[in-house]
């Protein structure tokens, strides 16, 4: 199988289309015939990153590369960046406003969940510039 | 468990199509924090939540839960139902509380 490259727009503050990219990637991985555990890991890690870009990052893009051995998911946003990454990686820490919490988000588990489900998680962030998350899940 | 049996047991009403005539419910999971659900819900769970926004079907799809049960007759908007149908997610409404739903499911299985 050759490498499959996918690109998605992530619109800012749009909770109706939020998750579409992750759902689409989940379907692609299912079509390839991967095990449900691997698909779940990739889809949930990506969904968390996608939702973060919607909530915190003023939207952005998702670039996904599926090869024979792994899926690499890049989520890039142009938001405010993360001032204290160590703090953001802690379970329960959240800066989400009340209206977001009312939707069931803002538990402070986005980044911890990405770390839990990704085989490799890289976070590049700069205050005032944005954040880039790279999630790798091996097959 | 047949979907009809589940519906009868919890006074349930199907808000979407059922993915299958026979729902394989392995367990019940109750939680209203989406990230927590994504971290802990298991394939085959019946997920009970008071949340009804469009992210509920998305999370149900990602976690492979067997169905979503909305307790206490909470109304579910058109958009959520539409999204659930698109993703083949089964949503059931029940007049009972989360605890009463669990009790009914356990009784049904006994």
JSON list of C-alpha atoms in Angstrom, two decimals:
[
{"chain": "A", "resi": 1, "resn": "UNK", "atom": "CA", "xyz": [0.00, 0.00, 0.00]},
{"chain": "A", "resi": 2, "resn": "UNK", "atom": "CA", "xyz": [1.30, 3.46, -0.82]},
{"chain": "A", "resi": 3, "resn": "UNK", "atom": "CA", "xyz": [1.14, 6.32, 1.61]},
{"chain": "A", "resi": 4, "resn": "UNK", "atom": "CA", "xyz": [-2.27, 7.93, 1.96]},
{"chain": "A", "resi": 5, "resn": "UNK", "atom": "CA", "xyz": [-2.17, 11.67, 2.63]},
{"chain": "A", "resi": 6, "resn": "UNK", "atom": "CA", "xyz": [-5.24, 13.49, 3.90]},
{"chain": "A", "resi": 7, "resn": "UNK", "atom": "CA", "xyz": [-5.83, 17.14, 4.74]},
{"chain": "A", "resi": 8, "resn": "UNK", "atom": "CA", "xyz": [-8.73, 18.68, 6.62]},
{"chain": "A", "resi": 9, "resn": "UNK", "atom": "CA", "xyz": [-9.72, 22.19, 7.63]},
{"chain": "A", "resi": 10, "resn": "UNK", "atom": "CA", "xyz": [-10.64, 22.58, 11.28]},
{"chain": "A", "resi": 11, "resn": "UNK", "atom": "CA", "xyz": [-13.02, 25.53, 11.61]},
{"chain": "A", "resi": 12, "resn": "UNK", "atom": "CA", "xyz": [-12.77, 27.68, 14.74]},
{"chain": "A", "resi": 13, "resn": "UNK", "atom": "CA", "xyz": [-15.50, 27.36, 17.38]},
{"chain": "A", "resi": 14, "resn": "UNK", "atom": "CA", "xyz": [-17.61, 25.11, 15.18]},
{"chain": "A", "resi": 15, "resn": "UNK", "atom": "CA", "xyz": [-18.86, 22.24, 17.29]},
{"chain": "A", "resi": 16, "resn": "UNK", "atom": "CA", "xyz": [-21.18, 20.92, 14.62]},
{"chain": "A", "resi": 17, "resn": "UNK", "atom": "CA", "xyz": [-18.42, 19.90, 12.24]},
{"chain": "A", "resi": 18, "resn": "UNK", "atom": "CA", "xyz": [-15.91, 19.29, 15.05]},
{"chain": "A", "resi": 19, "resn": "UNK", "atom": "CA", "xyz": [-14.82, 15.69, 14.92]},
{"chain": "A", "resi": 20, "resn": "UNK", "atom": "CA", "xyz": [-15.54, 15.23, 11.22]},
{"chain": "A", "resi": 21, "resn": "UNK", "atom": "CA", "xyz": [-11.85, 14.88, 10.40]},
{"chain": "A", "resi": 22, "resn": "UNK", "atom": "CA", "xyz": [-11.34, 12.26, 13.12]},
{"chain": "A", "resi": 23, "resn": "UNK", "atom": "CA", "xyz": [-14.46, 10.36, 12.04]},
{"chain": "A", "resi": 24, "resn": "UNK", "atom": "CA", "xyz": [-13.23, 10.39, 8.48]},
{"chain": "A", "resi": 25, "resn": "UNK", "atom": "CA", "xyz": [-9.79, 9.09, 9.47]},
{"chain": "A", "resi": 26, "resn": "UNK", "atom": "CA", "xyz": [-11.44, 6.41, 11.59]},
{"chain": "A", "resi": 27, "resn": "UNK", "atom": "CA", "xyz": [-13.41, 5.27, 8.54]},
{"chain": "A", "resi": 28, "resn": "UNK", "atom": "CA", "xyz": [-10.27, 5.23, 6.39]},
{"chain": "A", "resi": 29, "resn": "UNK", "atom": "CA", "xyz": [-8.39, 3.12, 8.96]},
{"chain": "A", "resi": 30, "resn": "UNK", "atom": "CA", "xyz": [-11.37, 0.77, 9.19]},
{"chain": "A", "resi": 31, "resn": "UNK", "atom": "CA", "xyz": [-11.41, 0.37, 5.41]},
{"chain": "A", "resi": 32, "resn": "UNK", "atom": "CA", "xyz": [-7.71, -0.55, 5.50]},
{"chain": "A", "resi": 33, "resn": "UNK", "atom": "CA", "xyz": [-8.68, -3.33, 7.89]},
{"chain": "A", "resi": 34, "resn": "UNK", "atom": "CA", "xyz": [-6.64, -2.43, 10.98]},
{"chain": "A", "resi": 35, "resn": "UNK", "atom": "CA", "xyz": [-7.57, -3.84, 14.38]},
{"chain": "A", "resi": 36, "resn": "UNK", "atom": "CA", "xyz": [-10.24, -1.94, 16.30]},
{"chain": "A", "resi": 37, "resn": "UNK", "atom": "CA", "xyz": [-7.79, -1.19, 19.16]},
{"chain": "A", "resi": 38, "resn": "UNK", "atom": "CA", "xyz": [-5.37, 0.61, 16.87]},
{"chain": "A", "resi": 39, "resn": "UNK", "atom": "CA", "xyz": [-8.18, 2.48, 15.13]},
{"chain": "A", "resi": 40, "resn": "UNK", "atom": "CA", "xyz": [-9.59, 3.58, 18.49]},
{"chain": "A", "resi": 41, "resn": "UNK", "atom": "CA", "xyz": [-6.20, 4.87, 19.67]},
{"chain": "A", "resi": 42, "resn": "UNK", "atom": "CA", "xyz": [-5.65, 6.95, 16.55]},
{"chain": "A", "resi": 43, "resn": "UNK", "atom": "CA", "xyz": [-9.22, 8.23, 16.34]},
{"chain": "A", "resi": 44, "resn": "UNK", "atom": "CA", "xyz": [-9.50, 9.29, 19.99]},
{"chain": "A", "resi": 45, "resn": "UNK", "atom": "CA", "xyz": [-6.06, 10.96, 20.11]},
{"chain": "A", "resi": 46, "resn": "UNK", "atom": "CA", "xyz": [-6.89, 12.84, 16.93]},
{"chain": "A", "resi": 47, "resn": "UNK", "atom": "CA", "xyz": [-10.35, 13.83, 18.13]},
{"chain": "A", "resi": 48, "resn": "UNK", "atom": "CA", "xyz": [-8.91, 15.33, 21.31]},
{"chain": "A", "resi": 49, "resn": "UNK", "atom": "CA", "xyz": [-6.39, 17.34, 19.30]},
{"chain": "A", "resi": 50, "resn": "UNK", "atom": "CA", "xyz": [-9.06, 18.41, 16.84]},
{"chain": "A", "resi": 51, "resn": "UNK", "atom": "CA", "xyz": [-11.41, 19.53, 19.61]},
{"chain": "A", "resi": 52, "resn": "UNK", "atom": "CA", "xyz": [-8.57, 21.47, 21.26]},
{"chain": "A", "resi": 53, "resn": "UNK", "atom": "CA", "xyz": [-7.92, 23.28, 17.99]},
{"chain": "A", "resi": 54, "resn": "UNK", "atom": "CA", "xyz": [-11.63, 24.14, 17.79]},
{"chain": "A", "resi": 55, "resn": "UNK", "atom": "CA", "xyz": [-11.92, 25.28, 21.42]},
{"chain": "A", "resi": 56, "resn": "UNK", "atom": "CA", "xyz": [-8.57, 26.92, 22.06]},
{"chain": "A", "resi": 57, "resn": "UNK", "atom": "CA", "xyz": [-6.76, 27.30, 18.77]},
{"chain": "A", "resi": 58, "resn": "UNK", "atom": "CA", "xyz": [-9.06, 29.38, 16.53]},
{"chain": "A", "resi": 59, "resn": "UNK", "atom": "CA", "xyz": [-9.21, 26.39, 14.22]},
{"chain": "A", "resi": 60, "resn": "UNK", "atom": "CA", "xyz": [-6.48, 25.14, 11.93]},
{"chain": "A", "resi": 61, "resn": "UNK", "atom": "CA", "xyz": [-5.62, 22.13, 9.84]},
{"chain": "A", "resi": 62, "resn": "UNK", "atom": "CA", "xyz": [-5.16, 18.42, 10.18]},
{"chain": "A", "resi": 63, "resn": "UNK", "atom": "CA", "xyz": [-2.64, 16.60, 7.99]},
{"chain": "A", "resi": 64, "resn": "UNK", "atom": "CA", "xyz": [-2.73, 12.84, 8.17]},
{"chain": "A", "resi": 65, "resn": "UNK", "atom": "CA", "xyz": [-0.32, 10.34, 6.64]},
{"chain": "A", "resi": 66, "resn": "UNK", "atom": "CA", "xyz": [-1.17, 6.66, 6.66]},
{"chain": "A", "resi": 67, "resn": "UNK", "atom": "CA", "xyz": [1.63, 4.33, 5.63]},
{"chain": "A", "resi": 68, "resn": "UNK", "atom": "CA", "xyz": [2.15, 0.58, 5.93]},
{"chain": "A", "resi": 69, "resn": "UNK", "atom": "CA", "xyz": [3.38, 0.72, 9.50]},
{"chain": "A", "resi": 70, "resn": "UNK", "atom": "CA", "xyz": [1.89, 3.79, 11.15]},
{"chain": "A", "resi": 71, "resn": "UNK", "atom": "CA", "xyz": [-0.43, 6.77, 10.99]},
{"chain": "A", "resi": 72, "resn": "UNK", "atom": "CA", "xyz": [1.03, 10.22, 11.67]},
{"chain": "A", "resi": 73, "resn": "UNK", "atom": "CA", "xyz": [-1.50, 12.92, 12.53]},
{"chain": "A", "resi": 74, "resn": "UNK", "atom": "CA", "xyz": [-0.48, 16.58, 12.50]},
{"chain": "A", "resi": 75, "resn": "UNK", "atom": "CA", "xyz": [-2.89, 19.08, 14.03]},
{"chain": "A", "resi": 76, "resn": "UNK", "atom": "CA", "xyz": [-1.82, 22.66, 13.49]},
{"chain": "A", "resi": 77, "resn": "UNK", "atom": "CA", "xyz": [-3.57, 25.69, 14.94]},
{"chain": "A", "resi": 78, "resn": "UNK", "atom": "CA", "xyz": [-2.87, 29.39, 14.97]},
{"chain": "A", "resi": 79, "resn": "UNK", "atom": "CA", "xyz": [-4.19, 30.05, 18.45]},
{"chain": "A", "resi": 80, "resn": "UNK", "atom": "CA", "xyz": [-2.65, 31.56, 21.55]},
{"chain": "A", "resi": 81, "resn": "UNK", "atom": "CA", "xyz": [-0.23, 28.72, 22.24]},
{"chain": "A", "resi": 82, "resn": "UNK", "atom": "CA", "xyz": [0.23, 26.93, 25.57]},
{"chain": "A", "resi": 83, "resn": "UNK", "atom": "CA", "xyz": [2.15, 29.00, 28.15]},
{"chain": "A", "resi": 84, "resn": "UNK", "atom": "CA", "xyz": [2.86, 26.11, 30.52]},
{"chain": "A", "resi": 85, "resn": "UNK", "atom": "CA", "xyz": [2.93, 22.78, 28.74]},
{"chain": "A", "resi": 86, "resn": "UNK", "atom": "CA", "xyz": [3.76, 20.72, 31.84]},
{"chain": "A", "resi": 87, "resn": "UNK", "atom": "CA", "xyz": [0.66, 22.10, 33.52]},
{"chain": "A", "resi": 88, "resn": "UNK", "atom": "CA", "xyz": [-1.48, 21.46, 30.43]},
{"chain": "A", "resi": 89, "resn": "UNK", "atom": "CA", "xyz": [-0.30, 17.84, 30.37]},
{"chain": "A", "resi": 90, "resn": "UNK", "atom": "CA", "xyz": [-1.66, 17.29, 33.88]},
{"chain": "A", "resi": 91, "resn": "UNK", "atom": "CA", "xyz": [-5.00, 15.53, 34.13]},
{"chain": "A", "resi": 92, "resn": "UNK", "atom": "CA", "xyz": [-7.70, 17.87, 35.35]},
{"chain": "A", "resi": 93, "resn": "UNK", "atom": "CA", "xyz": [-6.03, 21.13, 34.36]},
{"chain": "A", "resi": 94, "resn": "UNK", "atom": "CA", "xyz": [-8.19, 23.10, 31.95]},
{"chain": "A", "resi": 95, "resn": "UNK", "atom": "CA", "xyz": [-8.60, 26.67, 30.75]},
{"chain": "A", "resi": 96, "resn": "UNK", "atom": "CA", "xyz": [-11.88, 25.92, 28.96]},
{"chain": "A", "resi": 97, "resn": "UNK", "atom": "CA", "xyz": [-14.65, 28.46, 29.63]},
{"chain": "A", "resi": 98, "resn": "UNK", "atom": "CA", "xyz": [-18.04, 27.52, 31.13]},
{"chain": "A", "resi": 99, "resn": "UNK", "atom": "CA", "xyz": [-19.90, 27.29, 27.82]},
{"chain": "A", "resi": 100, "resn": "UNK", "atom": "CA", "xyz": [-17.40, 24.66, 26.69]},
{"chain": "A", "resi": 101, "resn": "UNK", "atom": "CA", "xyz": [-17.69, 22.75, 29.97]},
{"chain": "A", "resi": 102, "resn": "UNK", "atom": "CA", "xyz": [-21.47, 22.69, 29.58]},
{"chain": "A", "resi": 103, "resn": "UNK", "atom": "CA", "xyz": [-20.95, 20.71, 26.38]},
{"chain": "A", "resi": 104, "resn": "UNK", "atom": "CA", "xyz": [-19.07, 18.06, 28.32]},
{"chain": "A", "resi": 105, "resn": "UNK", "atom": "CA", "xyz": [-15.56, 19.23, 27.42]},
{"chain": "A", "resi": 106, "resn": "UNK", "atom": "CA", "xyz": [-13.00, 20.95, 29.61]},
{"chain": "A", "resi": 107, "resn": "UNK", "atom": "CA", "xyz": [-12.25, 18.00, 31.88]},
{"chain": "A", "resi": 108, "resn": "UNK", "atom": "CA", "xyz": [-8.57, 18.73, 31.47]},
{"chain": "A", "resi": 109, "resn": "UNK", "atom": "CA", "xyz": [-7.98, 15.40, 29.79]},
{"chain": "A", "resi": 110, "resn": "UNK", "atom": "CA", "xyz": [-7.35, 16.36, 26.19]},
{"chain": "A", "resi": 111, "resn": "UNK", "atom": "CA", "xyz": [-3.56, 16.28, 26.20]},
{"chain": "A", "resi": 112, "resn": "UNK", "atom": "CA", "xyz": [-3.36, 13.43, 28.75]},
{"chain": "A", "resi": 113, "resn": "UNK", "atom": "CA", "xyz": [-5.68, 11.36, 26.53]},
{"chain": "A", "resi": 114, "resn": "UNK", "atom": "CA", "xyz": [-3.52, 12.09, 23.49]},
{"chain": "A", "resi": 115, "resn": "UNK", "atom": "CA", "xyz": [-0.50, 10.90, 25.45]},
{"chain": "A", "resi": 116, "resn": "UNK", "atom": "CA", "xyz": [-2.37, 7.82, 26.62]},
{"chain": "A", "resi": 117, "resn": "UNK", "atom": "CA", "xyz": [-3.47, 6.74, 23.15]},
{"chain": "A", "resi": 118, "resn": "UNK", "atom": "CA", "xyz": [-0.58, 7.90, 20.95]},
{"chain": "A", "resi": 119, "resn": "UNK", "atom": "CA", "xyz": [2.52, 5.73, 20.66]},
{"chain": "A", "resi": 120, "resn": "UNK", "atom": "CA", "xyz": [4.42, 8.98, 20.25]},
{"chain": "A", "resi": 121, "resn": "UNK", "atom": "CA", "xyz": [3.16, 12.48, 21.04]},
{"chain": "A", "resi": 122, "resn": "UNK", "atom": "CA", "xyz": [5.04, 15.64, 20.11]},
{"chain": "A", "resi": 123, "resn": "UNK", "atom": "CA", "xyz": [3.81, 19.09, 21.07]},
{"chain": "A", "resi": 124, "resn": "UNK", "atom": "CA", "xyz": [5.32, 22.25, 19.60]},
{"chain": "A", "resi": 125, "resn": "UNK", "atom": "CA", "xyz": [3.82, 25.43, 20.97]},
{"chain": "A", "resi": 126, "resn": "UNK", "atom": "CA", "xyz": [4.65, 29.08, 20.98]},
{"chain": "A", "resi": 127, "resn": "UNK", "atom": "CA", "xyz": [2.70, 31.71, 22.88]},
{"chain": "A", "resi": 128, "resn": "UNK", "atom": "CA", "xyz": [0.99, 34.07, 20.44]},
{"chain": "A", "resi": 129, "resn": "UNK", "atom": "CA", "xyz": [1.80, 31.85, 17.45]},
{"chain": "A", "resi": 130, "resn": "UNK", "atom": "CA", "xyz": [-0.01, 28.56, 17.84]},
{"chain": "A", "resi": 131, "resn": "UNK", "atom": "CA", "xyz": [0.40, 24.89, 18.54]},
{"chain": "A", "resi": 132, "resn": "UNK", "atom": "CA", "xyz": [1.34, 21.89, 16.48]},
{"chain": "A", "resi": 133, "resn": "UNK", "atom": "CA", "xyz": [0.56, 18.40, 17.74]},
{"chain": "A", "resi": 134, "resn": "UNK", "atom": "CA", "xyz": [2.04, 15.32, 16.11]},
{"chain": "A", "resi": 135, "resn": "UNK", "atom": "CA", "xyz": [0.41, 12.02, 17.05]},
{"chain": "A", "resi": 136, "resn": "UNK", "atom": "CA", "xyz": [1.96, 8.78, 15.85]},
{"chain": "A", "resi": 137, "resn": "UNK", "atom": "CA", "xyz": [0.20, 5.45, 16.20]},
{"chain": "A", "resi": 138, "resn": "UNK", "atom": "CA", "xyz": [2.08, 2.36, 15.07]},
{"chain": "A", "resi": 139, "resn": "UNK", "atom": "CA", "xyz": [0.25, -0.53, 13.43]},
{"chain": "B", "resi": 1, "resn": "UNK", "atom": "CA", "xyz": [-30.10, -8.46, 24.45]},
{"chain": "B", "resi": 2, "resn": "UNK", "atom": "CA", "xyz": [-32.70, -7.76, 21.81]},
{"chain": "B", "resi": 3, "resn": "UNK", "atom": "CA", "xyz": [-33.25, -4.07, 21.31]},
{"chain": "B", "resi": 4, "resn": "UNK", "atom": "CA", "xyz": [-36.97, -4.62, 21.91]},
{"chain": "B", "resi": 5, "resn": "UNK", "atom": "CA", "xyz": [-36.21, -6.19, 25.31]},
{"chain": "B", "resi": 6, "resn": "UNK", "atom": "CA", "xyz": [-33.98, -3.31, 26.30]},
{"chain": "B", "resi": 7, "resn": "UNK", "atom": "CA", "xyz": [-36.56, -0.75, 25.25]},
{"chain": "B", "resi": 8, "resn": "UNK", "atom": "CA", "xyz": [-39.30, -2.57, 27.17]},
{"chain": "B", "resi": 9, "resn": "UNK", "atom": "CA", "xyz": [-37.13, -2.84, 30.28]},
{"chain": "B", "resi": 10, "resn": "UNK", "atom": "CA", "xyz": [-36.23, 0.83, 30.50]},
{"chain": "B", "resi": 11, "resn": "UNK", "atom": "CA", "xyz": [-39.42, 2.32, 29.06]},
{"chain": "B", "resi": 12, "resn": "UNK", "atom": "CA", "xyz": [-37.19, 3.35, 26.20]},
{"chain": "B", "resi": 13, "resn": "UNK", "atom": "CA", "xyz": [-37.93, 5.00, 22.91]},
{"chain": "B", "resi": 14, "resn": "UNK", "atom": "CA", "xyz": [-35.62, 4.64, 19.94]},
{"chain": "B", "resi": 15, "resn": "UNK", "atom": "CA", "xyz": [-34.62, 8.09, 18.62]},
{"chain": "B", "resi": 16, "resn": "UNK", "atom": "CA", "xyz": [-32.59, 6.69, 15.74]},
{"chain": "B", "resi": 17, "resn": "UNK", "atom": "CA", "xyz": [-32.56, 3.50, 13.76]},
{"chain": "B", "resi": 18, "resn": "UNK", "atom": "CA", "xyz": [-30.99, 0.63, 15.61]},
{"chain": "B", "resi": 19, "resn": "UNK", "atom": "CA", "xyz": [-27.63, -0.46, 14.28]},
{"chain": "B", "resi": 20, "resn": "UNK", "atom": "CA", "xyz": [-28.77, -4.05, 14.74]},
{"chain": "B", "resi": 21, "resn": "UNK", "atom": "CA", "xyz": [-31.81, -5.96, 15.93]},
{"chain": "B", "resi": 22, "resn": "UNK", "atom": "CA", "xyz": [-29.72, -7.49, 18.68]},
{"chain": "B", "resi": 23, "resn": "UNK", "atom": "CA", "xyz": [-27.68, -5.07, 20.73]},
{"chain": "B", "resi": 24, "resn": "UNK", "atom": "CA", "xyz": [-24.73, -6.72, 22.38]},
{"chain": "B", "resi": 25, "resn": "UNK", "atom": "CA", "xyz": [-24.46, -4.80, 25.64]},
{"chain": "B", "resi": 26, "resn": "UNK", "atom": "CA", "xyz": [-21.36, -5.89, 27.49]},
{"chain": "B", "resi": 27, "resn": "UNK", "atom": "CA", "xyz": [-21.59, -3.33, 30.25]},
{"chain": "B", "resi": 28, "resn": "UNK", "atom": "CA", "xyz": [-23.04, 0.02, 31.20]},
{"chain": "B", "resi": 29, "resn": "UNK", "atom": "CA", "xyz": [-20.97, 3.18, 31.44]},
{"chain": "B", "resi": 30, "resn": "UNK", "atom": "CA", "xyz": [-22.29, 6.40, 33.01]},
{"chain": "B", "resi": 31, "resn": "UNK", "atom": "CA", "xyz": [-20.39, 9.67, 32.57]},
{"chain": "B", "resi": 32, "resn": "UNK", "atom": "CA", "xyz": [-20.96, 13.22, 31.34]},
{"chain": "B", "resi": 33, "resn": "UNK", "atom": "CA", "xyz": [-17.38, 14.30, 30.69]},
{"chain": "B", "resi": 34, "resn": "UNK", "atom": "CA", "xyz": [-16.57, 13.52, 27.10]},
{"chain": "B", "resi": 35, "resn": "UNK", "atom": "CA", "xyz": [-12.82, 13.14, 27.49]},
{"chain": "B", "resi": 36, "resn": "UNK", "atom": "CA", "xyz": [-13.36, 10.88, 30.48]},
{"chain": "B", "resi": 37, "resn": "UNK", "atom": "CA", "xyz": [-15.73, 8.77, 28.41]},
{"chain": "B", "resi": 38, "resn": "UNK", "atom": "CA", "xyz": [-13.16, 8.57, 25.62]},
{"chain": "B", "resi": 39, "resn": "UNK", "atom": "CA", "xyz": [-10.57, 7.46, 28.11]},
{"chain": "B", "resi": 40, "resn": "UNK", "atom": "CA", "xyz": [-12.66, 4.85, 29.91]},
{"chain": "B", "resi": 41, "resn": "UNK", "atom": "CA", "xyz": [-15.72, 3.68, 27.97]},
{"chain": "B", "resi": 42, "resn": "UNK", "atom": "CA", "xyz": [-15.32, 0.29, 26.34]},
{"chain": "B", "resi": 43, "resn": "UNK", "atom": "CA", "xyz": [-16.57, -1.22, 23.14]},
{"chain": "B", "resi": 44, "resn": "UNK", "atom": "CA", "xyz": [-20.03, -2.67, 23.72]},
{"chain": "B", "resi": 45, "resn": "UNK", "atom": "CA", "xyz": [-20.95, -0.43, 26.66]},
{"chain": "B", "resi": 46, "resn": "UNK", "atom": "CA", "xyz": [-24.38, 1.13, 26.88]},
{"chain": "B", "resi": 47, "resn": "UNK", "atom": "CA", "xyz": [-23.39, 4.75, 27.58]},
{"chain": "B", "resi": 48, "resn": "UNK", "atom": "CA", "xyz": [-25.78, 6.74, 29.74]},
{"chain": "B", "resi": 49, "resn": "UNK", "atom": "CA", "xyz": [-25.34, 10.51, 29.59]},
{"chain": "B", "resi": 50, "resn": "UNK", "atom": "CA", "xyz": [-27.37, 13.66, 30.18]},
{"chain": "B", "resi": 51, "resn": "UNK", "atom": "CA", "xyz": [-25.39, 15.40, 27.43]},
{"chain": "B", "resi": 52, "resn": "UNK", "atom": "CA", "xyz": [-27.29, 15.75, 24.18]},
{"chain": "B", "resi": 53, "resn": "UNK", "atom": "CA", "xyz": [-25.09, 17.94, 22.00]},
{"chain": "B", "resi": 54, "resn": "UNK", "atom": "CA", "xyz": [-23.69, 16.93, 18.61]},
{"chain": "B", "resi": 55, "resn": "UNK", "atom": "CA", "xyz": [-20.43, 15.72, 20.12]},
{"chain": "B", "resi": 56, "resn": "UNK", "atom": "CA", "xyz": [-22.22, 12.82, 21.82]},
{"chain": "B", "resi": 57, "resn": "UNK", "atom": "CA", "xyz": [-22.66, 10.80, 18.61]},
{"chain": "B", "resi": 58, "resn": "UNK", "atom": "CA", "xyz": [-19.05, 11.62, 17.67]},
{"chain": "B", "resi": 59, "resn": "UNK", "atom": "CA", "xyz": [-17.75, 10.26, 20.99]},
{"chain": "B", "resi": 60, "resn": "UNK", "atom": "CA", "xyz": [-20.06, 7.24, 20.73]},
{"chain": "B", "resi": 61, "resn": "UNK", "atom": "CA", "xyz": [-18.62, 6.49, 17.32]},
{"chain": "B", "resi": 62, "resn": "UNK", "atom": "CA", "xyz": [-15.01, 6.84, 18.47]},
{"chain": "B", "resi": 63, "resn": "UNK", "atom": "CA", "xyz": [-15.47, 4.60, 21.50]},
{"chain": "B", "resi": 64, "resn": "UNK", "atom": "CA", "xyz": [-17.56, 1.92, 19.72]},
{"chain": "B", "resi": 65, "resn": "UNK", "atom": "CA", "xyz": [-20.18, 1.90, 22.48]},
{"chain": "B", "resi": 66, "resn": "UNK", "atom": "CA", "xyz": [-23.21, -0.28, 21.73]},
{"chain": "B", "resi": 67, "resn": "UNK", "atom": "CA", "xyz": [-25.70, 2.54, 22.21]},
{"chain": "B", "resi": 68, "resn": "UNK", "atom": "CA", "xyz": [-26.32, 5.85, 23.95]},
{"chain": "B", "resi": 69, "resn": "UNK", "atom": "CA", "xyz": [-29.11, 6.09, 26.51]},
{"chain": "B", "resi": 70, "resn": "UNK", "atom": "CA", "xyz": [-30.38, 9.55, 27.42]},
{"chain": "B", "resi": 71, "resn": "UNK", "atom": "CA", "xyz": [-32.06, 9.35, 30.84]},
{"chain": "B", "resi": 72, "resn": "UNK", "atom": "CA", "xyz": [-34.89, 11.23, 32.52]},
{"chain": "B", "resi": 73, "resn": "UNK", "atom": "CA", "xyz": [-36.68, 12.03, 29.28]},
{"chain": "B", "resi": 74, "resn": "UNK", "atom": "CA", "xyz": [-34.20, 14.75, 28.37]},
{"chain": "B", "resi": 75, "resn": "UNK", "atom": "CA", "xyz": [-34.98, 16.06, 24.93]},
{"chain": "B", "resi": 76, "resn": "UNK", "atom": "CA", "xyz": [-32.46, 15.44, 22.18]},
{"chain": "B", "resi": 77, "resn": "UNK", "atom": "CA", "xyz": [-32.14, 17.99, 19.36]},
{"chain": "B", "resi": 78, "resn": "UNK", "atom": "CA", "xyz": [-32.63, 17.24, 15.67]},
{"chain": "B", "resi": 79, "resn": "UNK", "atom": "CA", "xyz": [-28.99, 17.91, 14.85]},
{"chain": "B", "resi": 80, "resn": "UNK", "atom": "CA", "xyz": [-27.72, 15.32, 17.32]},
{"chain": "B", "resi": 81, "resn": "UNK", "atom": "CA", "xyz": [-30.18, 12.74, 16.02]},
{"chain": "B", "resi": 82, "resn": "UNK", "atom": "CA", "xyz": [-29.20, 13.52, 12.44]},
{"chain": "B", "resi": 83, "resn": "UNK", "atom": "CA", "xyz": [-25.52, 13.11, 13.23]},
{"chain": "B", "resi": 84, "resn": "UNK", "atom": "CA", "xyz": [-26.18, 9.87, 15.08]},
{"chain": "B", "resi": 85, "resn": "UNK", "atom": "CA", "xyz": [-28.12, 8.46, 12.13]},
{"chain": "B", "resi": 86, "resn": "UNK", "atom": "CA", "xyz": [-25.32, 9.43, 9.74]},
{"chain": "B", "resi": 87, "resn": "UNK", "atom": "CA", "xyz": [-22.83, 7.56, 11.89]},
{"chain": "B", "resi": 88, "resn": "UNK", "atom": "CA", "xyz": [-25.06, 4.55, 12.59]},
{"chain": "B", "resi": 89, "resn": "UNK", "atom": "CA", "xyz": [-25.24, 5.35, 16.31]},
{"chain": "B", "resi": 90, "resn": "UNK", "atom": "CA", "xyz": [-28.22, 4.09, 18.28]},
{"chain": "B", "resi": 91, "resn": "UNK", "atom": "CA", "xyz": [-29.72, 6.63, 20.68]},
{"chain": "B", "resi": 92, "resn": "UNK", "atom": "CA", "xyz": [-32.43, 5.63, 23.13]},
{"chain": "B", "resi": 93, "resn": "UNK", "atom": "CA", "xyz": [-34.44, 7.95, 25.34]},
{"chain": "B", "resi": 94, "resn": "UNK", "atom": "CA", "xyz": [-35.66, 6.69, 28.72]},
{"chain": "B", "resi": 95, "resn": "UNK", "atom": "CA", "xyz": [-37.86, 8.38, 31.31]},
{"chain": "B", "resi": 96, "resn": "UNK", "atom": "CA", "xyz": [-35.83, 6.72, 34.09]},
{"chain": "B", "resi": 97, "resn": "UNK", "atom": "CA", "xyz": [-32.73, 7.96, 35.91]},
{"chain": "B", "resi": 98, "resn": "UNK", "atom": "CA", "xyz": [-29.31, 6.46, 35.20]},
{"chain": "B", "resi": 99, "resn": "UNK", "atom": "CA", "xyz": [-29.57, 4.27, 38.29]},
{"chain": "B", "resi": 100, "resn": "UNK", "atom": "CA", "xyz": [-33.05, 3.04, 37.42]},
{"chain": "B", "resi": 101, "resn": "UNK", "atom": "CA", "xyz": [-31.89, 2.22, 33.89]},
{"chain": "B", "resi": 102, "resn": "UNK", "atom": "CA", "xyz": [-29.00, 0.14, 35.26]},
{"chain": "B", "resi": 103, "resn": "UNK", "atom": "CA", "xyz": [-31.28, -1.65, 37.67]},
{"chain": "B", "resi": 104, "resn": "UNK", "atom": "CA", "xyz": [-33.69, -2.48, 34.85]},
{"chain": "B", "resi": 105, "resn": "UNK", "atom": "CA", "xyz": [-30.87, -3.80, 32.63]},
{"chain": "B", "resi": 106, "resn": "UNK", "atom": "CA", "xyz": [-29.52, -5.97, 35.46]},
{"chain": "B", "resi": 107, "resn": "UNK", "atom": "CA", "xyz": [-33.01, -7.31, 36.22]},
{"chain": "B", "resi": 108, "resn": "UNK", "atom": "CA", "xyz": [-33.50, -8.08, 32.56]},
{"chain": "B", "resi": 109, "resn": "UNK", "atom": "CA", "xyz": [-30.32, -10.10, 32.45]},
{"chain": "B", "resi": 110, "resn": "UNK", "atom": "CA", "xyz": [-30.95, -11.99, 35.66]}
]
